[in-house]
C-alpha angles and dihedrals in degrees: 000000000000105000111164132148126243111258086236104048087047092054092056098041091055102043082049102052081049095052088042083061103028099043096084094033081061095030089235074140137338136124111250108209090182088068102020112239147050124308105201111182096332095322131100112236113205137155099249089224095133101128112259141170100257094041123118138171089262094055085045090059090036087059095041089049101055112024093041119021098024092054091048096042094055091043088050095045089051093038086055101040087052095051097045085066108023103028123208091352091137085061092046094034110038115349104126090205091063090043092060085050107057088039086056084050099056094041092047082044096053094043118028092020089239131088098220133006091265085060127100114232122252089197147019104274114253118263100272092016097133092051093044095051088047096056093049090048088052093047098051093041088055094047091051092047089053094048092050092053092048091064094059112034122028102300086205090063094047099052089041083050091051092043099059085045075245106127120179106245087248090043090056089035087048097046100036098057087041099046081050091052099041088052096047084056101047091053102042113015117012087126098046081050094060099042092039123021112034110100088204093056095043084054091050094043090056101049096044094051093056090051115098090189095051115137091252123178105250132210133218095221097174094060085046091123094062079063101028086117098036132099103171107126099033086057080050103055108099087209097050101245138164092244091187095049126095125284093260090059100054098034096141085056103148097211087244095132095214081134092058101041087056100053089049092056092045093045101038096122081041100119084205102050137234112323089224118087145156115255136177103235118350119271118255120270097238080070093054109078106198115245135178114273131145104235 
């Protein structure tokens, strides 16, 4: 089954996963707990709020206003106006951790034939498929161990450390029980975690699911029986969606379009077209005339 990823799409999701690993190595943005504050693009970003002798209780506020709430308050008001129209597209368009995802997938797809071990097989593992799964679940757990770390301590220090084989004892504490933890997510429970667990995706969810004017995937309910044995596009959602079923029931969609790229491979000498399709708001349920299908 045809399962590629739009150029675009692909574009954004790896200059973001670059920027992801590259942005505290250049202090573009980390917190730098050896000195105790922000670095934004080379700068450290701070309150101002050290006692001094020409400080008062206005130029507190003032500081708190715009270094703090104003700064917030812009970022919360785009992120929601964003999410009101496009859903979890962060998650689908730039998010590293659902990059990693959807790369593990395809790794765990071409070598063991599922996508995750709940899954069933769709065909006999590849001779080596277990050691080579491990080592890309390590390697992407450690990586993501090392960037972590790098946003919090001198990313600098840690590479130069690693390098001479010379690691600080809270740098190998540190790395050892995330890298753990990163790679015991990525085995058993990278798409749960999405769904579930990621503060930023519930808030989008959420928003998204309130919004009558979202961007939803629409189906074309009354040509169902041209799909009703397929399960093309639901095999190729990464979070394991009924990409055929009602808004209420995909609410954590990530906008990826995996759904839709699929229909359109397995429908391409269809006249009519593929029977998936973006669409502003979902269309009332008086216009979807239930079919047979087995989602």
């Amino acid at each position: 089954m045809p399962n590629r990823l739009p150029v675009t799409r692909l574009l954004l999701r790896s200059l973001f996963f670059l920027l992801f690993v590259l942005a505290p190595v250049l202090d573009i943005f980390r917190l730098d707990l050896s000195r105790g504050n922000f670095i934004i693009f080379g700068s450290d970003w701070t309150l101002n709020l050290l006692p001094s002798a020409g400080q008062d209780a206005t130029s507190v506020t003032t500081n708190l206003l715009l270094r703090l709430a104003l700064p917030v308050l812009c970022t919360l008001v785009l992120l929601i106006v964003l999410v009101w129209r496009y859903g979890r597209i962060y998650c689908g368009w730039l998010c590293p951790h659902f990059s990693m995802v959807e790369l593990l997938d395809q790794k765990m797809q071409h070598w063991l034939g599922r996508r995750s071990v709940w899954e069933k097989p769709s065909h006999a593992a590849r001779r080596g498929a277990h050691l080579v799964i491990a080592l890309w679940i390590f390697a992407s757990a450690f990586l993501w161990a090392v960037s972590l770390l790098s946003y919090l301590w001198p990313p600098l220090d840690i590479w130069r450390q690693l390098w001479q084989l010379q690691p600080q004892p809270y740098v190998l504490i540190f790395l050892l029980v995330a890298t753990t933890l990163f790679a015991l997510e990525f085995t058993l429970a990278r798409h749960w975690f999405c769904r579930y667990g990621c503060a930023v995706g519930i808030f989008q969810s959420l928003i998204w699911s309130i919004s009558p004017k979202a961007l939803v995937i629409h189906f074309q309910r009354q040509r169902g029986r041209e799909c009703r044995d397929c399960q093309a596009c639901d095999q190729a959602c990464p979070m394991r969606l009924p990409a055929r079923a009602r808004k209420q029931r995909k609410i954590t969609c990530t906008q990826c379009g995996q759904c839709v790229s699929a229909c359109r491979d397995v429908q391409r000498n269809n006249p009519a077209g593929p029977l998936l399709h973006w669409q502003a708001g979902e269309a009332p349920v008086s216009a979807q005339i239930p079919v047979r299908s087995k989602e």
